[in-house]
Coordinates of C-alpha atoms in Angstrom, one line a residue:
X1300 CA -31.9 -7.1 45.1
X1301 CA -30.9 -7.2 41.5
X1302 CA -30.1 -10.8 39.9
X1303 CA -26.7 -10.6 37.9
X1304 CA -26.6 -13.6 35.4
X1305 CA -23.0 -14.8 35.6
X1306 CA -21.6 -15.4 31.8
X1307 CA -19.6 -18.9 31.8
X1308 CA -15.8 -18.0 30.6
X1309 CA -16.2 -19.9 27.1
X1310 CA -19.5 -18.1 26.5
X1311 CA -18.0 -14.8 27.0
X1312 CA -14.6 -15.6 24.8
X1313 CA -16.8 -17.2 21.7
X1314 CA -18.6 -13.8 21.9
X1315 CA -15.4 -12.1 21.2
X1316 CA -13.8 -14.2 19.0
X1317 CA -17.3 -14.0 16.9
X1318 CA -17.4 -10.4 17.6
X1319 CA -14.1 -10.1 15.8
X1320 CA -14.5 -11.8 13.0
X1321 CA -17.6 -9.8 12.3
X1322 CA -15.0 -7.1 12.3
X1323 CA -12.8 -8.5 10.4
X1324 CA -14.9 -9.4 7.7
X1325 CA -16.8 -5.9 7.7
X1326 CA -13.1 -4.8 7.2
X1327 CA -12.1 -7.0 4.4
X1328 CA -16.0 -6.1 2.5
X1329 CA -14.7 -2.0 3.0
X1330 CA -11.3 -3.4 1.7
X1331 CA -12.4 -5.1 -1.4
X1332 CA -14.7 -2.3 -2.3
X1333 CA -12.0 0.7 -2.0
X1334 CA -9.8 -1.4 -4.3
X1335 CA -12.2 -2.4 -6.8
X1336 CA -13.8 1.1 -6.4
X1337 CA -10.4 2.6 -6.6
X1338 CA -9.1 0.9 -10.1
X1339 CA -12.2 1.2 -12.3
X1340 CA -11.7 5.0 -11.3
X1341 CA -8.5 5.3 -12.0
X1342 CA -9.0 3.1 -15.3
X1343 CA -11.7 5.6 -16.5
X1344 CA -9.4 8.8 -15.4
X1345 CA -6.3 7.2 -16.9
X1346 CA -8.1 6.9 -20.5
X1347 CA -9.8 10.7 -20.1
X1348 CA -6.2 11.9 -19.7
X1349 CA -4.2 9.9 -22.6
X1350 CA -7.4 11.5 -24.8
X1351 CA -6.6 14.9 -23.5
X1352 CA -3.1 14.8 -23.5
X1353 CA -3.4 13.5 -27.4
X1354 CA -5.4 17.0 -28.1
X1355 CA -3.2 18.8 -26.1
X1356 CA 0.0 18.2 -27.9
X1357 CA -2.1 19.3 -31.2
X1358 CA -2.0 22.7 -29.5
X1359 CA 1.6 23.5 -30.5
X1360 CA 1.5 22.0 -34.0
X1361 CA -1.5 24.5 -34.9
X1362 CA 0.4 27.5 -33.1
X1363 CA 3.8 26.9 -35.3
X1364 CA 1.2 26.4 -38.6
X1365 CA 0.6 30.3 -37.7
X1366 CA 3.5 31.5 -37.5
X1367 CA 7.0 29.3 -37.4
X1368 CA 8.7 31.5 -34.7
X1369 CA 5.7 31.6 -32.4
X1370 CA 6.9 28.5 -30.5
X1371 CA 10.2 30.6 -29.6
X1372 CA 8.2 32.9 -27.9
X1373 CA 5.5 30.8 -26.0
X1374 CA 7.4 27.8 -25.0
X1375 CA 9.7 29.5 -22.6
X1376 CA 7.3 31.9 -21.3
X1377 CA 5.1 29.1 -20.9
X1378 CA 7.2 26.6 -19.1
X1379 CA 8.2 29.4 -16.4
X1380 CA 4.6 29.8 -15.7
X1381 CA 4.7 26.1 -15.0
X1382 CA 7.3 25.9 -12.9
X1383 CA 6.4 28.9 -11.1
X1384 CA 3.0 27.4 -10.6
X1385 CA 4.0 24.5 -9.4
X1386 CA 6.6 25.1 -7.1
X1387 CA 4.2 28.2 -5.6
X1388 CA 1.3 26.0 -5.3
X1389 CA 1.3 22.4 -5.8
X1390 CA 5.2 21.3 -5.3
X1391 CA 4.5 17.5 -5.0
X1392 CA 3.3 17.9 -9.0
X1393 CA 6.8 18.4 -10.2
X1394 CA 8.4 16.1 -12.3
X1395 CA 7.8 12.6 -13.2
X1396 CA 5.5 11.3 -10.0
X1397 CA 6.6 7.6 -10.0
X1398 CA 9.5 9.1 -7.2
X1399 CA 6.9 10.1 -5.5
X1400 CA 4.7 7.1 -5.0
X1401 CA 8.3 5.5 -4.1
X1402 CA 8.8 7.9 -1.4
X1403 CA 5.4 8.3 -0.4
X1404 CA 5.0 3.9 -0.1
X1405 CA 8.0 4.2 2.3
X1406 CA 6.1 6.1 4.8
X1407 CA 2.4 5.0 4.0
X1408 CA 1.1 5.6 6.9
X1409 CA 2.5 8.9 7.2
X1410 CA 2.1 9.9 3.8
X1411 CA -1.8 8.7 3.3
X1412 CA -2.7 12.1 4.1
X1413 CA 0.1 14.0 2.6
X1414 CA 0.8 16.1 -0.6
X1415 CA 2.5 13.8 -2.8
X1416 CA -0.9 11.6 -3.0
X1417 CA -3.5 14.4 -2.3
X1418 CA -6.1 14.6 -4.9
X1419 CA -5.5 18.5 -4.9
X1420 CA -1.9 17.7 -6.1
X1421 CA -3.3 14.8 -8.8
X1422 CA -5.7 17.1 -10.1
X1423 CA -2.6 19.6 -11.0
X1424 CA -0.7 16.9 -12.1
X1425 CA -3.1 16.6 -14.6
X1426 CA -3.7 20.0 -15.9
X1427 CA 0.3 20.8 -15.7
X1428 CA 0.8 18.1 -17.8
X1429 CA -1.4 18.8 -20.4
X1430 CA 0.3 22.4 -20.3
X1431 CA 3.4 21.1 -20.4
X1432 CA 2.2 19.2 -23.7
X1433 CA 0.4 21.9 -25.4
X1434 CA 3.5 24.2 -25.6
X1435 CA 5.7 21.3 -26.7
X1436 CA 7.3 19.5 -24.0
X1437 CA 8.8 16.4 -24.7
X1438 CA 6.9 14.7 -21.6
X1439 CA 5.0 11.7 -21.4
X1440 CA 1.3 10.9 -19.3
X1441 CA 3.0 7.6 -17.7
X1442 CA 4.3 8.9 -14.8
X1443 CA 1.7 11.6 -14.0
X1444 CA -0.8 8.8 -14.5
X1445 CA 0.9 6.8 -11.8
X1446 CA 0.8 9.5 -9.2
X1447 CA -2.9 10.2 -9.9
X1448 CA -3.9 6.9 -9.5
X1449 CA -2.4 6.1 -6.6
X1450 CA -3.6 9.3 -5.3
X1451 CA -7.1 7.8 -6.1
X1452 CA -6.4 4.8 -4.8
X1453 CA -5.7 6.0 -1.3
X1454 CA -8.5 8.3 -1.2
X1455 CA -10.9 5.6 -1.7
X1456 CA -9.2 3.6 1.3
X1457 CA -9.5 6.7 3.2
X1458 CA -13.0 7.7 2.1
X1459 CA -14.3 4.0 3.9
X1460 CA -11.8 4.2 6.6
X1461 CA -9.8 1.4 5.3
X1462 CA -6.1 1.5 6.7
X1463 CA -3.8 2.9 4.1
X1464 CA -0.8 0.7 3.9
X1465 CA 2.5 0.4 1.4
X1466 CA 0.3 -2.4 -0.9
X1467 CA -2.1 0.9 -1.7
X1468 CA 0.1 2.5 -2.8
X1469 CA 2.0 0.0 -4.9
X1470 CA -1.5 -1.3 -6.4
X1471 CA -2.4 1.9 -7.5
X1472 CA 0.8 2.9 -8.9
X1473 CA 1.0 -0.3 -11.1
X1474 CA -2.9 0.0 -12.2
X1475 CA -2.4 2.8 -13.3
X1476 CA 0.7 1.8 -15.7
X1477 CA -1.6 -0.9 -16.8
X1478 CA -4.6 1.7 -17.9
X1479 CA -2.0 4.4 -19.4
X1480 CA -0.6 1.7 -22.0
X1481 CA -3.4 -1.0 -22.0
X1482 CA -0.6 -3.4 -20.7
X1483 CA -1.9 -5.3 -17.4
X1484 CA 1.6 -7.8 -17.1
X1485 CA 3.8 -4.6 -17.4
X1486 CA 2.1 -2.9 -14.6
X1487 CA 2.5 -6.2 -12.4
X1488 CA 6.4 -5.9 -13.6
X1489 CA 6.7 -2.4 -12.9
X1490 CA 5.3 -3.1 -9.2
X1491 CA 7.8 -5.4 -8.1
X1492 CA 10.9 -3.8 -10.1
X1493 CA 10.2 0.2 -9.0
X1494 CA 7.2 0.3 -6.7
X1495 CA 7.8 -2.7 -4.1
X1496 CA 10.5 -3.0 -1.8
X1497 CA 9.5 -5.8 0.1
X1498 CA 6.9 -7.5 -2.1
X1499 CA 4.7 -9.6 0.3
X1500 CA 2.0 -12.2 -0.8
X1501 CA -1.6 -10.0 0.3
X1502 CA 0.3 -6.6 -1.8
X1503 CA 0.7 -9.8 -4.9
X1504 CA -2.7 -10.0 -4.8
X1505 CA -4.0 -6.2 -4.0
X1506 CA -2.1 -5.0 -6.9
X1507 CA -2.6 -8.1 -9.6
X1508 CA -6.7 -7.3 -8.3
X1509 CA -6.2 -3.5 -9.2
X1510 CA -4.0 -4.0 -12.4
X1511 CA -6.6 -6.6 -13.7
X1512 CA -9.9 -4.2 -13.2
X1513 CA -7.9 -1.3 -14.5
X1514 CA -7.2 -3.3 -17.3
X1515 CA -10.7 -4.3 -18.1
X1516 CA -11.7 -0.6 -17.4
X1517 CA -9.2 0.0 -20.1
X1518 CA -10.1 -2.8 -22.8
X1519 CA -13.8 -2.2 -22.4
X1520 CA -13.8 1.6 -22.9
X1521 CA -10.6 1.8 -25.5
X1522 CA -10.8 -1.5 -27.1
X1523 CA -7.9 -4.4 -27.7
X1524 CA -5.3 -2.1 -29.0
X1525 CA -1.8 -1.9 -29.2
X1526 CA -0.1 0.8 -28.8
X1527 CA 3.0 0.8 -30.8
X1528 CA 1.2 -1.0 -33.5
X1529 CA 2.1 -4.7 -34.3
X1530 CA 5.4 -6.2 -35.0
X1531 CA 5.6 -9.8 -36.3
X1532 CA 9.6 -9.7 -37.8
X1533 CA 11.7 -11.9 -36.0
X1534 CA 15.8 -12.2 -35.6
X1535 CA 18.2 -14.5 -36.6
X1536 CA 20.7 -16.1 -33.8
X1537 CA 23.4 -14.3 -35.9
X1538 CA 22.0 -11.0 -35.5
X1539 CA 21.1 -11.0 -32.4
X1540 CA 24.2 -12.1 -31.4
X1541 CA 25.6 -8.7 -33.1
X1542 CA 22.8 -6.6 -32.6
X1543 CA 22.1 -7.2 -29.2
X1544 CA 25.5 -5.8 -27.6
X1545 CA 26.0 -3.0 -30.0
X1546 CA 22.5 -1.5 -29.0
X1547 CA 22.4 -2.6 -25.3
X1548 CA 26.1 -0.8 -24.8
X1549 CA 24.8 1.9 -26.7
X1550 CA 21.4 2.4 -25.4
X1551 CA 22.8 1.7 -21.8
X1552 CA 25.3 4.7 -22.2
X1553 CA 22.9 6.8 -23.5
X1554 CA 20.1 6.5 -20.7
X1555 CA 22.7 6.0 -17.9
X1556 CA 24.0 9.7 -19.4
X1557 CA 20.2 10.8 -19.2
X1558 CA 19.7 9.1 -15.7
X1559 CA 23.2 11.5 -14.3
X1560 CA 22.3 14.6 -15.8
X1561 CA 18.9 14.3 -14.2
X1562 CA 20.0 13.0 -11.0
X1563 CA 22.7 16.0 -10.7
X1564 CA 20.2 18.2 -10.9
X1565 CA 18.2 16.6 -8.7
X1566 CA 21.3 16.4 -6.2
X1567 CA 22.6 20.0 -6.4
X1568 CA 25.9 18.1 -6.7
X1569 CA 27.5 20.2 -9.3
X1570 CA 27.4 23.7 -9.9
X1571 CA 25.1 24.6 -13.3
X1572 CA 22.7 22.7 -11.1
X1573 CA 22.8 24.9 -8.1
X1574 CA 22.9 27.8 -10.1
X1575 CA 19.3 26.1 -11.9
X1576 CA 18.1 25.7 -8.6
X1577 CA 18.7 29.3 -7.2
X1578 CA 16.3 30.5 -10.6
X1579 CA 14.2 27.8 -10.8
X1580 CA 12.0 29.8 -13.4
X1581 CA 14.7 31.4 -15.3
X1582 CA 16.1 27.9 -15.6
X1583 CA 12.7 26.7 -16.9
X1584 CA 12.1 29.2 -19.6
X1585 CA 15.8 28.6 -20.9
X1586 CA 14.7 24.6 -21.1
X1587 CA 11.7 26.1 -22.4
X1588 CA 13.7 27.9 -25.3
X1589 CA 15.4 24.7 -26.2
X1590 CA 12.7 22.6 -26.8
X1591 CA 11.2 25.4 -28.9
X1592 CA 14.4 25.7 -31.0
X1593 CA 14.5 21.8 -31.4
X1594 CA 11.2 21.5 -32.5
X1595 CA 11.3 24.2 -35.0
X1596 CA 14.7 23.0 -36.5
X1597 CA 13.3 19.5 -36.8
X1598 CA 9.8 20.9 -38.1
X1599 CA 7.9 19.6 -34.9
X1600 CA 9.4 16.0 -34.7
X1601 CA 10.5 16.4 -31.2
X1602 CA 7.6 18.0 -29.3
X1603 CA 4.8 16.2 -27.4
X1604 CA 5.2 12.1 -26.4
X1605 CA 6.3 11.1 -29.3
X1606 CA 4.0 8.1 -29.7
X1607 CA 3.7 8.9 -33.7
X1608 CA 7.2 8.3 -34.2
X1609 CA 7.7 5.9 -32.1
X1610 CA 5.1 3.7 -34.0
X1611 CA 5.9 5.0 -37.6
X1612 CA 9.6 3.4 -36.8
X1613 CA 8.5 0.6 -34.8
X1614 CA 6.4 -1.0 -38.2
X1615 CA 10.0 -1.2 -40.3
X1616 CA 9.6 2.4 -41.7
X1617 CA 12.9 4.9 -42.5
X1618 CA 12.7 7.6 -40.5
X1619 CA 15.2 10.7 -39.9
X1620 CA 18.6 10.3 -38.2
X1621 CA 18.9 13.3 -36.3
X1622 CA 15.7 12.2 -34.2
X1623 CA 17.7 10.2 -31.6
X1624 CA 20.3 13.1 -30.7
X1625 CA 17.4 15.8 -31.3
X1626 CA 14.4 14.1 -28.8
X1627 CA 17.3 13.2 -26.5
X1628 CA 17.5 16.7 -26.3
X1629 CA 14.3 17.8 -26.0
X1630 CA 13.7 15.2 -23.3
X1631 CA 16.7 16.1 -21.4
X1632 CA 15.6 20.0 -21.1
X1633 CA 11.7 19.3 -20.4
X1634 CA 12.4 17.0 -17.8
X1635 CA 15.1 19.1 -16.5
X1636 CA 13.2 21.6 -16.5
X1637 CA 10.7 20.7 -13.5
X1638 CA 7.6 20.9 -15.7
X1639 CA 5.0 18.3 -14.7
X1640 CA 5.6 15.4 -16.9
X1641 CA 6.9 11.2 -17.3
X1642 CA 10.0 9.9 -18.5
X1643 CA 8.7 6.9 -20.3
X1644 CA 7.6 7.8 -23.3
X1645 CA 9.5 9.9 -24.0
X1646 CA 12.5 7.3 -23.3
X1647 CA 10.8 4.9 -25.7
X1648 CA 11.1 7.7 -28.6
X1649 CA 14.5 8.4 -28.0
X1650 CA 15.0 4.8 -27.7
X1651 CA 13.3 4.1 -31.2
X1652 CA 15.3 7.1 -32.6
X1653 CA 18.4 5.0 -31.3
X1654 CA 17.4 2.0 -32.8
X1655 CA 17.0 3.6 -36.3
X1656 CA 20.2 5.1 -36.1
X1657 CA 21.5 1.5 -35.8
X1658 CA 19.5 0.1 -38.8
X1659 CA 22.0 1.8 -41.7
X1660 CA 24.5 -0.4 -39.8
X1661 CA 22.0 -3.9 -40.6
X1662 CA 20.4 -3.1 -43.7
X1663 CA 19.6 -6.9 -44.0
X1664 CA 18.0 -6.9 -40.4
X1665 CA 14.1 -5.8 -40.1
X1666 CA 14.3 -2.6 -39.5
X1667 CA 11.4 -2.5 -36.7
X1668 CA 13.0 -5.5 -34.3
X1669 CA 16.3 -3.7 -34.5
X1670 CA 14.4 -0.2 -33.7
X1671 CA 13.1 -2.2 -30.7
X1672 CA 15.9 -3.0 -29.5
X1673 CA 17.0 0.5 -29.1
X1674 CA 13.9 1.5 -27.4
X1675 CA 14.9 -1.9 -24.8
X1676 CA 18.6 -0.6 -24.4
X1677 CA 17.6 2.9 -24.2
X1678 CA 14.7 3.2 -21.8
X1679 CA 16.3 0.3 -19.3
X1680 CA 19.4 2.5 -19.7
X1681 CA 17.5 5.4 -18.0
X1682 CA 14.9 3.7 -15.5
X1683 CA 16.9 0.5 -14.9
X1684 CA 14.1 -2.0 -15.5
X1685 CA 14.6 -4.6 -17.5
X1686 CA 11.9 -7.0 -16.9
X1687 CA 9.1 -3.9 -17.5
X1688 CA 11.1 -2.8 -20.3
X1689 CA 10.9 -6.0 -22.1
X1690 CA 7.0 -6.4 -21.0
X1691 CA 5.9 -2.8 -22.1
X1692 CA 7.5 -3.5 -25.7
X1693 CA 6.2 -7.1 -25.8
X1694 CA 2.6 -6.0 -25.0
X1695 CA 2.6 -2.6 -26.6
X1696 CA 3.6 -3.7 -30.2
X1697 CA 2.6 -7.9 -30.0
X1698 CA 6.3 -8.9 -31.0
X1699 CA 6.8 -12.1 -29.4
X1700 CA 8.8 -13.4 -31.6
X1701 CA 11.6 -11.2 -30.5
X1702 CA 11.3 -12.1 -26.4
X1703 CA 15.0 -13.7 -26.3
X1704 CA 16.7 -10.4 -27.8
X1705 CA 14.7 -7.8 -25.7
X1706 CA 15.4 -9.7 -22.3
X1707 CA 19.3 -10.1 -23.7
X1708 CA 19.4 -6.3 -25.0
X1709 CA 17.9 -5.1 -21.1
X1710 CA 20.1 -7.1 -19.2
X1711 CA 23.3 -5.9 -21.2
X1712 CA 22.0 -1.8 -21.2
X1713 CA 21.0 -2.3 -17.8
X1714 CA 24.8 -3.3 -16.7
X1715 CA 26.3 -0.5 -18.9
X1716 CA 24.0 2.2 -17.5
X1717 CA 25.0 1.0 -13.7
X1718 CA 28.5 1.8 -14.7
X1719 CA 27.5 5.0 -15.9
X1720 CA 24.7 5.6 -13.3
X1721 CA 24.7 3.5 -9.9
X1722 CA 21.8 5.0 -8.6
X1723 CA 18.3 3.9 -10.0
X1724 CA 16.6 7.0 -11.5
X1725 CA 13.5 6.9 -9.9
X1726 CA 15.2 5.9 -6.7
X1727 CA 17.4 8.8 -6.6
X1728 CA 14.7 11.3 -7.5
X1729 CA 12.9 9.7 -4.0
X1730 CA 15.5 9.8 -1.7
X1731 CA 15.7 13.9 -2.8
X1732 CA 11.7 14.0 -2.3
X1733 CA 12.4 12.2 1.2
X1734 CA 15.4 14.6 2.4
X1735 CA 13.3 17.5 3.4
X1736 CA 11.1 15.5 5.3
X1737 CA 13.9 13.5 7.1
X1738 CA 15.7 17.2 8.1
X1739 CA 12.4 18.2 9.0
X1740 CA 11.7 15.1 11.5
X1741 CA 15.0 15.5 12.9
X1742 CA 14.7 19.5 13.5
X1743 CA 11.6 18.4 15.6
X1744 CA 13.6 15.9 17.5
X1745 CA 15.7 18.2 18.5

């Protein structure tokens, strides 16, 4: 006869409440680890790719110092063989990638395991790009970055079995804005204006975590720089006043146009874009041959980021007028394009080519605070985010003196822009990404 001890009730329910929390805490160790893991990562991949995408964008400045016309010939063929790579094999690259990490943090659960934050797809974000770059599109290494990190991000949660959730998503998205422009408050701003629907306390502190160690990744390796350069001048009331409503109606017209075209395309919703989307490649080469013919005409002012400008006319200096209508252009057609590539600094050009258009008009102005207020008006006229506008500018150039007119510039571009454009750029691009899955969920269903 075998002696069974018998377990009093309390015994056996301060076992499993200790059992438990032993989980628990094992859980919130993994936790911890994946995100700090995750972020110094992504830091270090974020500052390989802004070096390789500065040397890649040299590419097409050395080809046109061979022979001007070249660029006519290897910038369309070139950009079809993007497209067509991408859409053949790695269709979650195209594009931006900030819609996708939108999309994808609306299912997270769902899309953990998926193509739009699959390392196979971040690694091809990162060569397209730098493709994209070397032949002259006018594409930036924001958005690309975003996507890749929070493709990073989620395979470290998955790597130590740690559940994926929205905040993932969200934290990596936002670190990795911090690491591309060394700017850790716009990446916490650009979390709760594009990333974060619902923007709960524990994802507040996930993603401020990841944004500060990407951050320190970031200052460590590149140093305390600003990327803009620095701009100390400071506005009068009087011209603000002026200056303010002039560019932010401007600006907000100008994105908002950007933000349509774009989102037509997107939609199918009118026929040129239909007909695009029928020859995707064909399409692409044609965009291709416009930014080729811009560049050349302009004598390679339009192709690559446009960070050069952007900072030559951010410290007060005269630059060209035709920038602003030509980079617009060269924008429009890259992104239109489908080539792998971000919006934002590209946006920011355009947006400082805007603002020097303006300063003719106030000769007695600084000429770099009214060029940033351009880029303000402009870039919150296509993305239709003030607050990370008005942070990105503030940390990338060190212009605090102008925090009043940024803030009043944003808010009036991004009411023009909604007139022109009621659907949120990025928002629209991931509500397109999320109708084939929907149809595809509902074919099952039935």
């Amino acid at each position: 006869m075998s002696f069974k001890p018998v377990i009093p009730r309390w015994l056996r329910l301060a076992q499993l409440r200790f059992h438990r929390r032993a989980r628990n805490e094992v859980g919130d160790i993994r936790r911890r680890i994946a995100m700090v893991g995750g972020a110094v990562l992504l830091g270090l991949v974020a500052l390989a790719f802004a070096a390789a995408g500065d040397r890649a964008q040299h590419a097409i400045f050395r080809m046109s110092d061979f022979a001007w016309w070249l660029p006519a010939v290897v910038t369309p063929a070139a950009f079809a063989l993007i497209v067509w790579t991408a859409n053949r094999y790695f269709p979650a690259s195209r594009g931006s990638g900030i819609p996708q990490i939108i999309a994808a943090g609306r299912r997270p659960e769902q899309e953990a395991g998926g193509a739009l934050v699959s390392l196979r797809t971040a690694f091809a974000k990162l060569g397209l790009t730098l493709a994209t770059l070397s032949v002259g599109g006018s594409v930036g290494r924001e958005g690309p970055t975003v996507q890749v990190s929070a493709a990073i991000m989620v395979a470290m949660h998955r790597w130590l079995k740690v559940r994926v959730t929205a905040g993932v998503f969200i934290a990596g998205g936002a670190a990795g804005v911090a690491a591309a422009f060394n700017t850790p408050l716009a990446g916490i701003a650009f979390a709760i204006e594009e990333l974060a629907a619902a923007y709960e306390q524990r994802v507040a502190v996930l993603t401020m975590g990841a944004v500060l160690i990407a951050g320190l990744v970031s200052l460590s390796v590149a140093g305390d720089y600003v990327y803009f350069g620095v701009m100390r001048d400071t506005l009068p009331i009087a011209d603000v006043l002026l200056i303010a409503p002039i560019a932010g109606i401007g600006g907000g017209l100008a994105g908002g146009l950007f933000a349509r075209i774009v989102l037509a395309a997107s939609d199918r919703s009118a026929g040129w874009a239909r007909r695009a989307a029928a020859q995707p490649v064909l399409f692409a080469a044609g965009c291709g041959l416009v930014v080729a013919l811009v560049g050349i005409a302009t004598n390679g002012g339009t192709w690559g980021t446009g960070y050069d400008v952007t900072k030559f006319l951010v410290e007060g200096n005269q630059g060209k007028l035709w920038f602003f209508p030509a980079k617009f252009a060269a924008a429009l057609a890259s992104t239109l394009s489908g080539a792998p590539g971000g919006i934002f600094a590209p946006s920011l050009a355009v947006g400082a080519g805007f603002g020097n258009l303006l300063t003719p008009a106030f000769p007695d102005s600084p000429a770099g605070a009214v060029v940033m207020l351009g880029m303000a008006a402009y870039f919150v006229g296509v993305v239709r985010a003030p607050l990370t506008a008005v942070i990105i500018l503030i940390e990338t150039t060190a212009a605090r003196g102008i925090i009043l007119p940024l803030f009043a510039t944003a808010l009036i571009a991004d009411w023009t822009s909604a007139q022109i454009c009621p659907t949120r750029l990025y928002h629209g691009l991931a509500r397109r990404i999320m109708q084939p899955k929907a149809s595809a969920v509902r074919r099952d269903e039935e």
